[in-house]
Coordinates of C-alpha atoms in Angstrom, one line a residue:
M91 CA 0.0 0.0 0.0
T92 CA 1.3 3.5 -0.9
I93 CA 0.2 7.1 -0.3
H94 CA -2.0 8.7 -3.0
K95 CA -0.5 11.6 -4.8
E96 CA -3.4 13.9 -3.8
G97 CA -2.3 13.5 -0.2
Y98 CA 1.2 14.8 -0.4
G99 CA 0.5 18.4 0.1
T100 CA -1.9 17.9 3.0
I101 CA 0.5 15.4 4.7
I102 CA 3.3 17.9 4.5
V103 CA 1.2 20.7 6.0
V104 CA -0.1 18.5 8.8
L105 CA 3.4 17.3 9.7
A106 CA 4.8 20.8 9.8
F107 CA 1.9 22.0 12.0
L108 CA 2.3 19.1 14.4
L109 CA 6.1 19.6 14.7
A110 CA 5.6 23.3 15.3
L111 CA 2.9 22.6 17.9
N112 CA 5.1 20.1 19.8
Y113 CA 8.1 22.3 19.6
G114 CA 6.2 25.3 21.1
I115 CA 4.6 23.2 23.9
F116 CA 8.0 21.9 24.9
F117 CA 9.2 25.4 25.8
L118 CA 5.9 26.4 27.4
T119 CA 4.9 23.4 29.5
G120 CA 7.8 21.0 29.9
V121 CA 8.6 17.4 28.9
E122 CA 5.7 15.6 30.6
V123 CA 3.0 17.4 28.6
T124 CA 5.1 17.0 25.4
K125 CA 5.0 13.2 25.8
F126 CA 1.2 13.3 25.8
T127 CA 1.0 15.8 22.9
S128 CA 3.6 13.7 20.9
L129 CA 1.4 10.6 21.3
A130 CA -1.7 12.6 20.2
S131 CA 0.2 14.1 17.3
F132 CA 1.3 10.6 16.2
V133 CA -2.3 9.4 16.2
V134 CA -3.5 12.4 14.2
F135 CA -0.7 11.9 11.7
A136 CA -1.4 8.2 11.4
L137 CA -5.1 8.9 10.7
V138 CA -4.1 11.4 7.9
L139 CA -1.8 8.9 6.4
N140 CA -4.5 6.2 6.6
F141 CA -7.0 8.5 4.9
F142 CA -4.7 9.0 1.9
R143 CA -3.8 5.4 1.5
N144 CA -3.7 3.9 -2.0
P145 CA -4.2 0.2 -1.6
K146 CA -3.1 -2.3 -4.2
R147 CA -6.1 -4.2 -5.5
E148 CA -7.0 -5.9 -8.7
A149 CA -9.9 -4.4 -10.6
V150 CA -12.9 -6.5 -11.6
V151 CA -13.1 -6.1 -15.4
Q152 CA -16.2 -7.5 -17.0
D153 CA -18.4 -6.4 -19.9
G154 CA -21.8 -5.3 -18.7
A155 CA -20.8 -5.2 -15.0
I156 CA -21.0 -2.0 -13.0
I157 CA -18.2 -2.0 -10.4
A158 CA -18.3 0.1 -7.2
P159 CA -16.7 3.5 -7.9
A160 CA -15.8 3.9 -4.2
D161 CA -15.4 2.2 -0.9
G162 CA -18.3 2.7 1.5
K163 CA -21.9 1.9 2.3
V164 CA -24.9 1.9 0.0
V165 CA -27.2 4.6 1.3
A166 CA -29.7 4.9 -1.6
I167 CA -31.2 2.7 -4.2
E168 CA -34.2 4.5 -5.8
E169 CA -35.8 5.8 -8.9
V170 CA -35.2 9.5 -9.5
E171 CA -35.3 12.1 -12.3
E172 CA -31.8 13.0 -13.5
D173 CA -32.2 16.5 -14.9
E174 CA -28.7 17.7 -15.4
Y175 CA -27.7 15.7 -18.5
L176 CA -29.6 12.4 -19.0
K177 CA -33.0 14.2 -18.6
T178 CA -34.8 11.0 -17.8
K179 CA -35.8 8.7 -14.9
C180 CA -32.9 6.6 -13.6
L181 CA -32.0 4.2 -10.9
Q182 CA -29.8 6.1 -8.4
V183 CA -27.3 4.1 -6.4
S184 CA -25.4 6.1 -3.8
I185 CA -22.3 5.1 -1.8
F186 CA -21.4 7.1 1.3
M187 CA -17.7 7.2 2.3
S188 CA -16.8 7.8 5.9
V189 CA -13.4 9.3 6.9
F190 CA -12.1 5.8 7.5
N191 CA -12.8 4.6 3.9
V192 CA -10.4 4.8 1.0
H193 CA -11.3 8.0 -0.8
I194 CA -10.1 7.2 -4.3
N195 CA -12.8 7.0 -6.9
W196 CA -12.8 4.6 -10.0
F197 CA -14.6 4.5 -13.3
P198 CA -17.4 1.9 -12.9
I199 CA -17.6 0.9 -16.6
K200 CA -15.5 1.2 -19.8
G201 CA -16.4 3.8 -22.3
I202 CA -16.0 7.3 -23.5
V203 CA -16.5 10.4 -21.3
K204 CA -19.3 12.4 -23.0
Y205 CA -19.8 15.1 -20.4
F206 CA -17.9 16.5 -17.4
R207 CA -18.9 19.4 -15.2
H208 CA -17.8 20.8 -11.8
H209 CA -20.4 22.5 -9.7
N210 CA -19.8 24.8 -6.8
G211 CA -22.2 24.3 -3.9
R212 CA -22.8 23.8 -0.2
F213 CA -21.1 21.4 2.2
M214 CA -24.0 19.6 3.9
A215 CA -23.5 16.1 5.3
A216 CA -23.0 13.8 2.4
Y217 CA -25.5 11.2 3.6
L218 CA -28.4 13.7 3.2
P219 CA -30.4 13.2 -0.1
K220 CA -30.2 17.0 -0.9
S221 CA -26.4 16.8 -1.0
S222 CA -26.5 15.2 -4.5
T223 CA -27.9 18.4 -6.0
E224 CA -26.9 21.1 -3.6
N225 CA -23.4 20.3 -2.4
E226 CA -20.2 20.9 -4.3
R227 CA -20.0 18.1 -6.9
T228 CA -18.7 16.9 -10.3
S229 CA -20.8 15.0 -12.8
V230 CA -19.3 12.6 -15.4
V231 CA -21.3 10.9 -18.1
I232 CA -19.8 7.7 -19.6
E233 CA -21.1 6.0 -22.7
N234 CA -20.3 2.3 -23.3
E235 CA -19.8 0.6 -26.7
K236 CA -23.5 -0.2 -26.9
G237 CA -24.4 3.5 -26.6
T238 CA -25.7 3.2 -23.0
Q239 CA -25.0 6.2 -20.8
I240 CA -24.6 6.4 -17.1
L241 CA -23.8 9.4 -14.9
V242 CA -21.3 9.3 -12.0
R243 CA -21.4 12.1 -9.5
Q244 CA -18.8 12.9 -6.9
V245 CA -20.3 14.8 -4.0
A246 CA -18.4 16.7 -1.3
G247 CA -19.5 16.2 2.3
A248 CA -19.5 18.4 5.5
M249 CA -15.7 18.0 5.9
A250 CA -14.7 17.7 2.3
R251 CA -13.4 20.8 0.7
R252 CA -11.8 19.5 -2.5
I253 CA -13.0 17.2 -5.2
V254 CA -10.4 16.0 -7.8
C255 CA -11.6 14.5 -11.0
Y256 CA -9.4 13.2 -13.9
A257 CA -12.2 12.8 -16.4
E258 CA -11.9 14.6 -19.8
E259 CA -14.6 14.9 -22.4
E260 CA -14.3 12.6 -25.4
K261 CA -11.5 10.6 -23.7
S262 CA -11.7 6.8 -23.6
I263 CA -11.5 5.3 -20.1
E264 CA -11.1 1.8 -18.7
Q265 CA -13.2 0.0 -16.1
G266 CA -11.4 0.4 -12.8
Q267 CA -9.2 3.2 -13.9
Q268 CA -8.8 6.0 -11.3
M269 CA -11.5 8.7 -11.8
G270 CA -10.5 11.0 -8.9
F271 CA -10.3 11.6 -5.2
I272 CA -12.5 13.4 -2.6
K273 CA -10.9 14.6 0.6
F274 CA -12.4 13.9 4.1
G275 CA -15.9 12.4 3.9
S276 CA -18.0 12.3 0.8
R277 CA -20.4 10.4 -1.5
V278 CA -20.6 9.0 -5.0
D279 CA -23.9 8.7 -6.9
L280 CA -24.6 6.5 -9.9
Y281 CA -27.5 7.2 -12.2
L282 CA -28.3 4.1 -14.2
P283 CA -30.9 3.0 -16.8
L284 CA -34.2 1.8 -15.2
D285 CA -33.7 -1.7 -16.6
T286 CA -30.3 -2.1 -14.8
R287 CA -30.1 -5.2 -12.6
I288 CA -29.0 -4.1 -9.1
D289 CA -27.1 -6.8 -7.1
V290 CA -26.5 -4.8 -3.9
Q291 CA -28.8 -3.8 -1.0
L292 CA -29.2 -0.8 1.2
E293 CA -26.6 -0.6 4.1
Q294 CA -24.4 -3.1 2.3
K295 CA -20.7 -2.3 2.4
V296 CA -18.9 -2.2 -0.9
I297 CA -15.3 -2.2 -2.1
G298 CA -14.3 0.2 -4.8
R299 CA -12.9 -1.4 -8.0
Q300 CA -14.1 -4.9 -6.8
T301 CA -17.7 -5.1 -5.7
I302 CA -20.2 -5.5 -8.7
L303 CA -23.1 -3.2 -8.0
G304 CA -25.2 -4.6 -10.9
W305 CA -25.4 -5.2 -14.7
L306 CA -26.4 -3.1 -17.6
K307 CA -28.7 -4.6 -20.2

């Protein structure tokens, strides 16, 4: 397991802050307190490293399959109207990522990126339904070789303040290829055709790049 490139800047800032904090406390309060703060600082730094981990895992690559674009828990499976691009009723499958999940996002199918937009917005808790349309977010539409289109939406959460997305319009992408990264708690929504077969259930934990969410017709 390695550290994701999106974490380098944050890790350096956190390390510098913790070192400065412990250095200052040493002169103000003495060695005993510094032992406690050193331990607390180590825990904080370990949590930050853990958040930006980049685990080595083999991607499930299978025609027609929709693989999980993120680690987390399925918090929504419902019929909705997708009115940004697809302009039709879809099955929405949403995955909520806690701060303890891997926060890399992956493309769930192979195809061509037909649409990409970043939207500024609010920072409500990512598990709330309104976060899909009101929070800061990116929307990516992928079209497979059969002409079927799905929309993948990265949604910022209450703590997240940066969404990174590598999608580029008219570029070919592979199933399981890295799509981006969301920092500190977030959500990924999938908007799928109504005839999609869904193989996961609410509250089910899924593994990005490996769990098959369902199958396209």
